[in-house]
mmCIF file of C-alpha atoms in Angstrom:
data_model
loop_
_atom_site.group_PDB
_atom_site.id
_atom_site.type_symbol
_atom_site.label_atom_id
_atom_site.label_comp_id
_atom_site.label_asym_id
_atom_site.label_seq_id
_atom_site.Cartn_x
_atom_site.Cartn_y
_atom_site.Cartn_z
ATOM 1 C CA MET A 12 162.721 49.012 130.735
ATOM 2 C CA ALA A 13 160.057 46.423 131.700
ATOM 3 C CA GLY A 14 161.228 46.241 135.121
ATOM 4 C CA THR A 15 160.514 49.889 135.713
ATOM 5 C CA ILE A 16 156.876 49.928 134.559
ATOM 6 C CA ALA A 17 155.455 50.411 138.245
ATOM 7 C CA VAL A 18 153.758 53.706 138.161
ATOM 8 C CA VAL A 19 151.335 54.913 135.523
ATOM 9 C CA SER A 20 149.487 58.022 134.488
ATOM 10 C CA ALA A 21 145.886 57.676 133.070
ATOM 11 C CA LEU A 22 147.904 56.810 129.921
ATOM 12 C CA GLY A 23 149.594 54.065 131.497
ATOM 13 C CA MET A 24 153.049 55.649 130.813
ATOM 14 C CA THR A 25 155.988 54.832 132.885
ATOM 15 C CA ALA A 26 157.436 57.262 135.295
ATOM 16 C CA VAL A 27 160.316 57.090 137.589
ATOM 17 C CA LEU A 28 161.796 60.577 138.399
ATOM 18 C CA GLY A 29 161.394 62.621 141.341
ATOM 19 C CA GLY A 30 160.455 66.447 141.555
ATOM 20 C CA CYS A 31 162.572 68.892 139.792
ATOM 21 C CA GLY A 32 161.986 72.651 138.976
ATOM 22 C CA VAL A 33 162.786 75.153 136.230
ATOM 23 C CA THR A 34 163.914 78.509 137.718
ATOM 24 C CA GLY A 35 164.893 81.889 136.199
ATOM 25 C CA GLY A 36 165.095 85.579 137.046
ATOM 26 C CA SER A 37 162.740 88.253 137.975
ATOM 27 C CA ALA A 38 159.609 89.112 136.017
ATOM 28 C CA ASP A 39 156.417 91.105 136.089
ATOM 29 C CA VAL A 40 154.172 87.870 136.312
ATOM 30 C CA THR A 41 155.514 84.609 137.337
ATOM 31 C CA LEU A 42 153.227 81.591 136.410
ATOM 32 C CA LYS A 43 153.644 78.412 138.296
ATOM 33 C CA LEU A 44 153.365 75.221 136.358
ATOM 34 C CA VAL A 45 153.193 71.639 137.790
ATOM 35 C CA ALA A 46 153.787 69.052 135.174
ATOM 36 C CA ALA A 47 153.839 65.308 135.212
ATOM 37 C CA ASP A 48 156.898 63.336 133.914
ATOM 38 C CA TYR A 49 156.518 61.146 130.845
ATOM 39 C CA GLY A 50 160.108 59.963 130.895
ATOM 40 C CA ASP A 51 161.353 56.960 132.156
ATOM 41 C CA SER A 52 165.048 58.088 132.896
ATOM 42 C CA ALA A 53 166.799 61.578 133.379
ATOM 43 C CA ALA A 54 167.695 61.310 129.590
ATOM 44 C CA ASN A 55 164.304 61.829 128.563
ATOM 45 C CA SER A 56 162.661 63.442 131.288
ATOM 46 C CA SER A 57 159.812 65.971 130.615
ATOM 47 C CA LYS A 58 161.852 68.562 132.440
ATOM 48 C CA LYS A 59 163.920 68.778 129.209
ATOM 49 C CA TYR A 60 160.844 69.515 127.144
ATOM 50 C CA TRP A 61 159.502 72.040 129.352
ATOM 51 C CA ASP A 62 162.911 73.681 129.776
ATOM 52 C CA LYS A 63 163.132 74.301 126.018
ATOM 53 C CA LEU A 64 159.641 75.434 125.608
ATOM 54 C CA VAL A 65 159.729 77.780 128.548
ATOM 55 C CA GLU A 66 163.067 79.235 127.301
ATOM 56 C CA GLU A 67 161.686 79.969 123.873
ATOM 57 C CA TYR A 68 158.378 81.474 125.343
ATOM 58 C CA GLU A 69 160.155 83.776 127.805
ATOM 59 C CA ALA A 70 162.576 85.100 125.050
ATOM 60 C CA ASP A 71 159.475 86.516 123.409
ATOM 61 C CA HIS A 72 157.512 87.581 126.533
ATOM 62 C CA PRO A 73 160.223 89.311 128.695
ATOM 63 C CA GLY A 74 157.433 90.172 131.283
ATOM 64 C CA VAL A 75 156.229 86.841 132.046
ATOM 65 C CA LYS A 76 158.272 84.149 133.793
ATOM 66 C CA ILE A 77 157.119 80.437 133.768
ATOM 67 C CA ASP A 78 158.274 78.399 136.930
ATOM 68 C CA VAL A 79 157.902 74.797 136.122
ATOM 69 C CA SER A 80 158.061 71.862 138.492
ATOM 70 C CA VAL A 81 158.014 68.246 137.271
ATOM 71 C CA TYR A 82 157.197 65.355 139.212
ATOM 72 C CA SER A 83 156.651 61.753 138.583
ATOM 73 C CA TRP A 84 153.372 60.249 138.166
ATOM 74 C CA ASN A 85 153.732 58.647 141.468
ATOM 75 C CA ASP A 86 153.830 62.297 143.192
ATOM 76 C CA VAL A 87 152.234 64.912 140.730
ATOM 77 C CA ASP A 88 148.653 64.532 141.603
ATOM 78 C CA ARG A 89 149.173 64.417 145.394
ATOM 79 C CA LYS A 90 151.625 67.433 145.169
ATOM 80 C CA VAL A 91 148.687 69.476 143.466
ATOM 81 C CA ARG A 92 146.188 68.108 145.946
ATOM 82 C CA GLU A 93 148.356 69.230 148.689
ATOM 83 C CA MET A 94 149.111 72.819 147.282
ATOM 84 C CA VAL A 95 145.372 73.250 146.822
ATOM 85 C CA ALA A 96 144.739 72.196 150.391
ATOM 86 C CA ALA A 97 147.220 74.682 151.715
ATOM 87 C CA GLY A 98 145.537 77.514 149.751
ATOM 88 C CA ASP A 99 148.403 77.713 147.355
ATOM 89 C CA PRO A 100 147.340 76.115 144.055
ATOM 90 C CA PRO A 101 149.687 76.478 141.074
ATOM 91 C CA ASP A 102 148.660 78.739 138.203
ATOM 92 C CA MET A 103 148.522 75.458 135.912
ATOM 93 C CA ALA A 104 148.703 71.827 136.636
ATOM 94 C CA GLN A 105 149.235 69.140 134.070
ATOM 95 C CA ILE A 106 147.635 66.024 135.922
ATOM 96 C CA GLY A 107 145.574 62.960 135.643
ATOM 97 C CA ALA A 108 142.161 64.399 136.617
ATOM 98 C CA TYR A 109 140.266 67.622 136.777
ATOM 99 C CA ALA A 110 136.516 67.012 137.666
ATOM 100 C CA ASP A 111 136.929 67.414 141.434
ATOM 101 C CA TYR A 112 138.593 70.818 141.119
ATOM 102 C CA ALA A 113 136.038 71.931 138.463
ATOM 103 C CA ALA A 114 133.230 70.890 140.793
ATOM 104 C CA GLN A 115 134.681 73.018 143.474
ATOM 105 C CA ASN A 116 134.711 76.045 141.160
ATOM 106 C CA GLN A 117 138.580 76.168 141.446
ATOM 107 C CA LEU A 118 139.309 76.060 137.730
ATOM 108 C CA TYR A 119 139.199 78.517 134.829
ATOM 109 C CA LYS A 120 136.950 77.453 131.866
ATOM 110 C CA ALA A 121 138.694 76.674 128.657
ATOM 111 C CA ASP A 122 136.781 79.456 127.166
ATOM 112 C CA ASP A 123 138.255 82.193 129.766
ATOM 113 C CA LEU A 124 141.868 81.123 128.456
ATOM 114 C CA LEU A 125 142.356 79.892 125.075
ATOM 115 C CA SER A 126 142.034 81.635 121.803
ATOM 116 C CA ILE A 127 139.129 80.429 119.695
ATOM 117 C CA PRO A 128 141.316 78.612 117.013
ATOM 118 C CA VAL A 129 143.431 76.809 119.649
ATOM 119 C CA GLN A 130 140.274 75.563 121.522
ATOM 120 C CA ALA A 131 138.530 74.588 118.339
ATOM 121 C CA ASP A 132 141.686 72.452 117.306
ATOM 122 C CA PHE A 133 141.265 69.985 120.236
ATOM 123 C CA VAL A 134 140.368 66.437 118.841
ATOM 124 C CA GLY A 135 136.511 66.462 119.377
ATOM 125 C CA GLN A 136 136.022 63.551 121.756
ATOM 126 C CA LEU A 137 139.057 64.775 123.908
ATOM 127 C CA ALA A 138 137.430 68.250 124.172
ATOM 128 C CA SER A 139 134.203 66.704 125.053
ATOM 129 C CA ALA A 140 135.656 64.463 127.752
ATOM 130 C CA GLY A 141 137.347 67.613 129.174
ATOM 131 C CA GLN A 142 133.682 68.913 130.038
ATOM 132 C CA VAL A 143 131.754 68.987 133.191
ATOM 133 C CA LYS A 144 128.119 69.484 132.606
ATOM 134 C CA GLY A 145 128.842 70.898 129.075
ATOM 135 C CA VAL A 146 131.537 73.147 130.055
ATOM 136 C CA GLN A 147 135.238 72.464 129.389
ATOM 137 C CA TYR A 148 137.567 72.763 132.221
ATOM 138 C CA GLY A 149 140.091 70.011 131.298
ATOM 139 C CA MET A 150 142.103 70.687 128.391
ATOM 140 C CA PRO A 151 143.530 67.408 126.887
ATOM 141 C CA PHE A 152 147.329 67.468 127.058
ATOM 142 C CA ALA A 153 148.268 63.892 126.111
ATOM 143 C CA SER A 154 146.314 60.983 124.648
ATOM 144 C CA SER A 155 146.679 57.401 123.654
ATOM 145 C CA THR A 156 144.456 54.477 122.381
ATOM 146 C CA ARG A 157 144.755 50.547 122.633
ATOM 147 C CA VAL A 158 145.190 48.050 119.973
ATOM 148 C CA LEU A 159 145.603 44.274 120.198
ATOM 149 C CA PHE A 160 149.332 43.341 120.103
ATOM 150 C CA TYR A 161 150.260 39.887 119.159
ATOM 151 C CA ASN A 162 153.749 37.935 118.993
ATOM 152 C CA LYS A 163 154.194 37.142 115.296
ATOM 153 C CA THR A 164 156.735 34.334 116.230
ATOM 154 C CA LEU A 165 154.337 32.420 118.323
ATOM 155 C CA PHE A 166 151.401 33.032 115.853
ATOM 156 C CA ALA A 167 153.649 31.730 112.960
ATOM 157 C CA LYS A 168 154.635 28.759 114.883
ATOM 158 C CA ALA A 169 150.933 27.888 115.911
ATOM 159 C CA GLY A 170 149.831 28.625 112.187
ATOM 160 C CA ILE A 171 147.269 31.231 112.976
ATOM 161 C CA THR A 172 146.233 34.575 111.833
ATOM 162 C CA PRO A 173 145.410 37.766 113.882
ATOM 163 C CA PRO A 174 141.779 37.515 115.292
ATOM 164 C CA LYS A 175 139.043 39.933 114.267
ATOM 165 C CA SER A 176 136.366 38.635 116.418
ATOM 166 C CA TRP A 177 135.992 37.078 119.883
ATOM 167 C CA ASP A 178 135.507 33.746 118.412
ATOM 168 C CA ASP A 179 138.827 34.194 116.467
ATOM 169 C CA LEU A 180 140.517 35.282 119.626
ATOM 170 C CA ALA A 181 139.372 32.175 121.477
ATOM 171 C CA GLU A 182 140.433 29.972 118.628
ATOM 172 C CA ASP A 183 143.843 31.620 118.484
ATOM 173 C CA ALA A 184 144.294 31.283 122.140
ATOM 174 C CA GLN A 185 143.549 27.636 122.293
ATOM 175 C CA ALA A 186 146.167 27.145 119.439
ATOM 176 C CA LEU A 187 148.712 29.099 121.275
ATOM 177 C CA LYS A 188 147.969 26.994 124.456
ATOM 178 C CA ASP A 189 148.396 23.724 122.423
ATOM 179 C CA GLU A 190 151.923 25.082 121.536
ATOM 180 C CA GLY A 191 152.763 25.589 125.072
ATOM 181 C CA VAL A 192 152.561 29.515 125.311
ATOM 182 C CA LYS A 193 152.532 30.697 128.916
ATOM 183 C CA TYR A 194 149.881 33.406 128.453
ATOM 184 C CA PRO A 195 147.733 32.797 125.201
ATOM 185 C CA TYR A 196 145.924 35.866 126.018
ATOM 186 C CA ALA A 197 147.169 38.133 128.871
ATOM 187 C CA LEU A 198 143.855 39.445 130.794
ATOM 188 C CA PRO A 199 145.252 41.812 133.302
ATOM 189 C CA LEU A 200 142.348 42.722 135.584
ATOM 190 C CA GLY A 201 144.609 43.435 138.603
ATOM 191 C CA PRO A 202 144.367 46.451 140.553
ATOM 192 C CA GLU A 203 147.174 48.599 138.615
ATOM 193 C CA GLU A 204 145.104 49.282 135.606
ATOM 194 C CA ALA A 205 141.874 47.239 135.502
ATOM 195 C CA GLN A 206 139.575 49.904 134.716
ATOM 196 C CA ALA A 207 141.342 50.170 131.184
ATOM 197 C CA GLU A 208 141.222 46.286 130.294
ATOM 198 C CA THR A 209 137.553 46.373 131.549
ATOM 199 C CA LEU A 210 136.533 49.288 129.415
ATOM 200 C CA GLN A 211 138.236 47.880 126.333
ATOM 201 C CA TRP A 212 136.304 44.590 126.647
ATOM 202 C CA MET A 213 133.064 46.283 127.524
ATOM 203 C CA LEU A 214 133.346 48.538 124.180
ATOM 204 C CA SER A 215 134.159 45.469 122.254
ATOM 205 C CA GLY A 216 130.866 43.915 123.249
ATOM 206 C CA GLY A 217 128.832 47.159 122.663
ATOM 207 C CA GLY A 218 128.648 48.198 126.195
ATOM 208 C CA GLY A 219 130.749 50.756 128.294
ATOM 209 C CA TYR A 220 130.709 52.419 131.762
ATOM 210 C CA ALA A 221 128.161 54.860 130.790
ATOM 211 C CA ASP A 222 124.804 54.585 128.682
ATOM 212 C CA THR A 223 123.788 56.750 125.777
ATOM 213 C CA VAL A 224 122.394 59.495 128.171
ATOM 214 C CA GLY A 225 125.656 59.626 130.150
ATOM 215 C CA SER A 226 124.377 57.831 133.205
ATOM 216 C CA TYR A 227 126.359 54.695 134.662
ATOM 217 C CA GLY A 228 125.393 51.386 132.935
ATOM 218 C CA ILE A 229 127.937 49.046 134.310
ATOM 219 C CA ASP A 230 125.620 46.067 134.768
ATOM 220 C CA SER A 231 124.091 46.519 131.302
ATOM 221 C CA PRO A 232 123.101 43.329 129.397
ATOM 222 C CA GLU A 233 125.982 43.856 127.000
ATOM 223 C CA ASN A 234 128.524 44.237 129.704
ATOM 224 C CA ILE A 235 127.343 41.178 131.587
ATOM 225 C CA ASP A 236 127.273 39.038 128.337
ATOM 226 C CA THR A 237 131.109 40.228 127.826
ATOM 227 C CA PHE A 238 132.290 39.193 131.221
ATOM 228 C CA SER A 239 130.248 35.852 130.923
ATOM 229 C CA TRP A 240 132.015 35.211 127.715
ATOM 230 C CA LEU A 241 135.615 36.083 129.256
ATOM 231 C CA LYS A 242 134.930 33.806 132.155
ATOM 232 C CA ASN A 243 133.525 31.008 130.280
ATOM 233 C CA GLU A 244 135.508 30.995 126.900
ATOM 234 C CA LEU A 245 138.917 32.158 127.939
ATOM 235 C CA VAL A 246 139.380 32.005 131.778
ATOM 236 C CA ALA A 247 137.623 28.823 132.440
ATOM 237 C CA LYS A 248 139.544 27.247 129.478
ATOM 238 C CA ASP A 249 142.844 28.016 130.872
ATOM 239 C CA LEU A 250 143.775 30.345 128.155
ATOM 240 C CA THR A 251 144.790 33.566 130.127
ATOM 241 C CA GLY A 252 147.931 32.211 131.734
ATOM 242 C CA PRO A 253 149.114 30.905 135.240
ATOM 243 C CA VAL A 254 148.257 34.128 137.009
ATOM 244 C CA ALA A 255 144.512 34.809 137.932
ATOM 245 C CA PRO A 256 143.316 37.770 135.869
ATOM 246 C CA GLY A 257 142.529 39.448 139.038
ATOM 247 C CA GLU A 258 146.041 39.298 140.323
ATOM 248 C CA LEU A 259 147.639 40.195 136.848
ATOM 249 C CA ASN A 260 148.784 43.828 136.664
ATOM 250 C CA ARG A 261 149.335 45.546 133.160
ATOM 251 C CA ALA A 262 152.933 46.175 134.107
ATOM 252 C CA ALA A 263 153.570 42.315 134.511
ATOM 253 C CA ALA A 264 151.644 41.592 131.416
ATOM 254 C CA PHE A 265 153.831 43.852 129.406
ATOM 255 C CA ALA A 266 156.930 42.444 130.929
ATOM 256 C CA ALA A 267 155.817 38.942 129.947
ATOM 257 C CA PHE A 268 155.194 40.000 126.463
ATOM 258 C CA ALA A 269 158.680 41.421 126.160
ATOM 259 C CA LYS A 270 159.847 38.002 127.422
ATOM 260 C CA GLY A 271 157.980 36.213 124.576
ATOM 261 C CA GLU A 272 155.530 34.690 126.962
ATOM 262 C CA VAL A 273 152.341 36.248 125.743
ATOM 263 C CA GLY A 274 150.536 35.469 122.521
ATOM 264 C CA MET A 275 148.218 38.325 122.649
ATOM 265 C CA LEU A 276 147.211 41.433 124.818
ATOM 266 C CA ASN A 277 145.740 44.912 124.554
ATOM 267 C CA GLY A 278 148.483 47.547 124.632
ATOM 268 C CA HIS A 279 149.278 51.226 124.276
ATOM 269 C CA PRO A 280 152.225 52.680 122.161
ATOM 270 C CA SER A 281 154.856 52.415 124.898
ATOM 271 C CA LEU A 282 154.577 48.502 124.503
ATOM 272 C CA MET A 283 156.080 48.911 120.916
ATOM 273 C CA LYS A 284 159.504 50.295 122.642
ATOM 274 C CA ILE A 285 159.272 47.729 125.316
ATOM 275 C CA ALA A 286 158.980 44.709 122.681
ATOM 276 C CA ALA A 287 161.580 46.300 120.361
ATOM 277 C CA LYS A 288 163.958 46.529 123.171
ATOM 278 C CA TYR A 289 163.686 42.765 123.884
ATOM 279 C CA GLY A 290 163.595 41.774 120.143
ATOM 280 C CA VAL A 291 159.978 40.581 120.091
ATOM 281 C CA GLU A 292 158.537 40.666 116.700
ATOM 282 C CA TYR A 293 155.033 41.954 117.180
ATOM 283 C CA GLY A 294 151.943 42.934 115.026
ATOM 284 C CA MET A 295 148.989 45.185 115.922
ATOM 285 C CA VAL A 296 145.357 44.956 114.942
ATOM 286 C CA PRO A 297 142.195 46.491 116.095
ATOM 287 C CA THR A 298 140.555 45.249 119.052
ATOM 288 C CA PRO A 299 138.559 42.029 118.190
ATOM 289 C CA GLY A 300 134.813 42.708 118.884
ATOM 290 C CA LYS A 301 131.915 40.295 119.328
ATOM 291 C CA GLU A 302 131.098 39.736 115.700
ATOM 292 C CA GLY A 303 134.133 41.587 113.993
ATOM 293 C CA PRO A 304 136.707 44.421 114.900
ATOM 294 C CA SER A 305 135.344 46.492 117.733
ATOM 295 C CA LYS A 306 133.420 49.677 116.596
ATOM 296 C CA SER A 307 135.121 51.615 119.500
ATOM 297 C CA THR A 308 138.199 51.370 121.470
ATOM 298 C CA LEU A 309 139.530 52.682 124.790
ATOM 299 C CA GLY A 310 140.930 56.242 124.437
ATOM 300 C CA VAL A 311 142.672 57.774 127.589
ATOM 301 C CA ALA A 312 144.007 61.182 128.272
ATOM 302 C CA ASP A 313 145.770 63.389 130.694
ATOM 303 C CA TRP A 314 144.854 66.865 131.416
ATOM 304 C CA MET A 315 146.022 70.398 131.697
ATOM 305 C CA THR A 316 144.232 72.582 134.235
ATOM 306 C CA ALA A 317 144.403 76.241 135.123
ATOM 307 C CA PHE A 318 143.464 77.483 138.645
ATOM 308 C CA ARG A 319 141.645 80.794 139.182
ATOM 309 C CA LYS A 320 142.910 81.870 142.586
ATOM 310 C CA ASN A 321 145.975 83.708 141.350
ATOM 311 C CA GLY A 322 144.289 85.394 138.484
ATOM 312 C CA HIS A 323 146.400 86.128 135.495
ATOM 313 C CA SER A 324 144.118 84.627 133.027
ATOM 314 C CA ASP A 325 145.490 86.684 130.267
ATOM 315 C CA GLN A 326 149.018 85.416 130.793
ATOM 316 C CA VAL A 327 148.128 81.891 131.354
ATOM 317 C CA GLY A 328 145.887 81.908 128.208
ATOM 318 C CA ASP A 329 148.639 83.210 126.236
ATOM 319 C CA PHE A 330 151.006 80.585 127.463
ATOM 320 C CA LEU A 331 148.732 77.756 126.850
ATOM 321 C CA ASP A 332 148.110 79.096 123.253
ATOM 322 C CA PHE A 333 151.672 78.455 122.810
ATOM 323 C CA VAL A 334 151.923 75.321 124.540
ATOM 324 C CA TYR A 335 149.098 73.951 122.112
ATOM 325 C CA SER A 336 150.803 75.212 119.032
ATOM 326 C CA GLU A 337 151.213 72.462 116.290
ATOM 327 C CA LYS A 338 154.951 72.549 116.665
ATOM 328 C CA ASN A 339 155.099 72.048 120.596
ATOM 329 C CA VAL A 340 152.250 69.346 120.471
ATOM 330 C CA LEU A 341 154.272 67.469 117.717
ATOM 331 C CA ALA A 342 157.371 67.871 119.680
ATOM 332 C CA PHE A 343 155.891 66.260 122.879
ATOM 333 C CA SER A 344 153.829 63.577 121.125
ATOM 334 C CA ARG A 345 156.987 62.329 119.158
ATOM 335 C CA GLU A 346 159.259 62.484 122.139
ATOM 336 C CA TYR A 347 157.036 60.145 124.111
ATOM 337 C CA ASP A 348 155.177 58.199 121.448
ATOM 338 C CA LEU A 349 151.848 59.871 122.394
ATOM 339 C CA LEU A 350 148.803 60.626 120.368
ATOM 340 C CA PRO A 351 148.503 64.368 119.627
ATOM 341 C CA VAL A 352 145.445 66.249 121.186
ATOM 342 C CA THR A 353 144.888 68.539 118.529
ATOM 343 C CA SER A 354 143.454 67.828 115.173
ATOM 344 C CA SER A 355 146.328 69.944 113.048
ATOM 345 C CA ALA A 356 149.068 67.883 114.792
ATOM 346 C CA SER A 357 147.107 64.587 114.105
ATOM 347 C CA ARG A 358 146.850 65.435 110.443
ATOM 348 C CA THR A 359 150.558 66.182 110.382
ATOM 349 C CA MET A 360 151.377 62.875 112.038
ATOM 350 C CA THR A 361 149.136 60.773 110.051
ATOM 351 C CA ALA A 362 150.714 62.074 106.741
ATOM 352 C CA SER A 363 154.238 61.790 108.011
ATOM 353 C CA ARG A 364 156.451 58.782 107.236
ATOM 354 C CA LYS A 365 158.481 59.404 110.537
ATOM 355 C CA ASP A 366 155.209 58.754 112.592
ATOM 356 C CA ARG A 367 153.934 55.718 110.759
ATOM 357 C CA HIS A 368 154.737 53.420 113.820
ATOM 358 C CA LEU A 369 151.833 55.501 115.417
ATOM 359 C CA LYS A 370 149.232 55.225 112.673
ATOM 360 C CA PRO A 371 147.280 52.120 114.033
ATOM 361 C CA PHE A 372 146.729 54.092 117.199
ATOM 362 C CA LEU A 373 145.985 57.341 115.389
ATOM 363 C CA GLU A 374 143.466 55.598 113.300
ATOM 364 C CA GLU A 375 141.628 54.248 116.457
ATOM 365 C CA LEU A 376 141.457 57.787 118.213
ATOM 366 C CA VAL A 377 138.615 58.885 116.021
ATOM 367 C CA ALA A 378 136.267 56.134 117.262
ATOM 368 C CA SER A 379 137.712 55.903 120.693
ATOM 369 C CA GLU A 380 135.755 56.368 123.940
ATOM 370 C CA LEU A 381 137.159 57.774 127.145
ATOM 371 C CA TYR A 382 136.491 57.150 130.696
ATOM 372 C CA PRO A 383 133.612 59.219 132.358
ATOM 373 C CA VAL A 384 136.351 61.558 133.646
ATOM 374 C CA GLY A 385 133.825 64.479 133.637
ATOM 375 C CA LYS A 386 132.023 62.864 136.646
ATOM 376 C CA THR A 387 133.664 63.662 140.134
ATOM 377 C CA SER A 388 132.189 60.159 141.012
ATOM 378 C CA TRP A 389 134.620 58.462 138.582
ATOM 379 C CA ALA A 390 137.670 58.332 141.009
ATOM 380 C CA ASP A 391 135.534 56.294 143.583
ATOM 381 C CA VAL A 392 134.054 54.131 140.798
ATOM 382 C CA SER A 393 137.370 53.504 139.087
ATOM 383 C CA ALA A 394 138.898 52.591 142.406
ATOM 384 C CA GLU A 395 136.151 49.973 143.201
ATOM 385 C CA VAL A 396 136.584 48.543 139.629
ATOM 386 C CA LYS A 397 140.255 47.905 140.271
ATOM 387 C CA LYS A 398 139.330 46.088 143.441
ATOM 388 C CA GLN A 399 136.464 44.056 142.263
ATOM 389 C CA ILE A 400 136.329 43.197 138.551
ATOM 390 C CA GLY A 401 138.801 40.412 138.626
ATOM 391 C CA LYS A 402 136.219 38.547 140.745
ATOM 392 C CA ALA A 403 133.691 38.570 137.630
ATOM 393 C CA VAL A 404 135.731 36.070 135.895
ATOM 394 C CA ALA A 405 137.019 33.919 138.795
ATOM 395 C CA PRO A 406 135.863 30.299 138.918
ATOM 396 C CA THR A 407 133.436 31.073 141.917
ATOM 397 C CA GLY A 408 132.615 34.578 140.554
ATOM 398 C CA SER A 409 129.338 35.867 139.142
ATOM 399 C CA PRO A 410 129.580 38.573 136.262
ATOM 400 C CA SER A 411 126.101 39.810 136.992
ATOM 401 C CA GLY A 412 126.788 39.971 140.769
ATOM 402 C CA VAL A 413 130.057 41.759 140.522
ATOM 403 C CA LEU A 414 128.829 44.098 137.655
ATOM 404 C CA GLY A 415 125.636 44.804 139.830
ATOM 405 C CA HIS A 416 127.736 45.726 142.820
ATOM 406 C CA LEU A 417 129.686 48.071 140.786
ATOM 407 C CA GLN A 418 126.562 49.638 139.399
ATOM 408 C CA ALA A 419 125.349 50.164 142.955
ATOM 409 C CA VAL A 420 128.651 51.788 144.057
ATOM 410 C CA ALA A 421 128.485 53.980 140.873
ATOM 411 C CA THR A 422 124.899 54.965 141.606
ATOM 412 C CA ARG A 423 125.639 56.094 145.175
ATOM 413 C CA ALA A 424 128.703 57.975 144.059
ATOM 414 C CA GLU A 425 126.748 59.900 141.255
ATOM 415 C CA SER A 426 124.058 60.750 143.626
ATOM 416 C CA ALA A 427 126.444 62.342 145.933
ATOM 417 C CA GLU A 428 127.994 64.586 143.119
#
């Protein structure tokens, strides 16, 4: 499986399948839904999830047909952009971002579609992250958090315990290096998903991409201190492995963990399956922070959107109420080891023994912080972070210089919104 991890959604999930459709007979109203694939093979394609859900819904709603097309994460956002550009948007799209469409007044507000109980059931910070200027357009569909994974075998050999603070992490990394571990701490700041590792470290140092009033604060003193520490205490001491952090992608870091070559790294739930498949004995702890466990960790989400052009708001809303029923949210979350986006399903999974492997991630969700996805500028800022952030910890790099450059890019992009 590790070899297939090439294309990722906002959640970092694998996706390798091409487009496929769900078709049926005639109906009074046909709703088109474009959805992303969270599977890594035909056997667990999201098409199967949607086939079953749609069959059940249509049986109780003979006047409505749901036409679902499922695409890999490599294709789905592009497919929707092409449909919108051609003037033929789907009624619903389950994709990685929503703010651009909301800014162009192409989306229904969640208020226009969902019943009050369903909208109120969204996990609070996920619902807030779906807002543009205080109005919710993005409906969270899948979520995840990150924790620190560590290799129990390597830790036992080095005689160390899981870290709680940055100093602990540096000491553990040195002990692992002394034992010949290839990547004591894997720091993937390569272009694949650098924005995730970056935010997780920013949060652990009391910073983040945005300040308390929602403006970009990339070059805050806290963030500069964080990346200065990374550069001086980990990278400069050769504790991050043979590949420069700016060239190490998340997929490669996960693959190295599966080979037993990594002592510690930040990971999401899918890493559990990868590690188990290759027989890696792993443990999970909250992200270490500057003085102790981080008060906040990275949360990520993918989004359901509904386009206004074709109308049918009543039918779209009724179908989405069904999609977000506890039964269906639980079924999806359990199939793909993702966190539920509703409070009711979260409570059920927290109390269930069958979901205990997800408990560390569920516990982190309450204190998680998401990317500033409600900003239409975020796509440009994220792209620049992926290109530049690795330079902040390079031997000749300047954390303050790189973060200052990113702040200037963010300021310009935000002023253009």
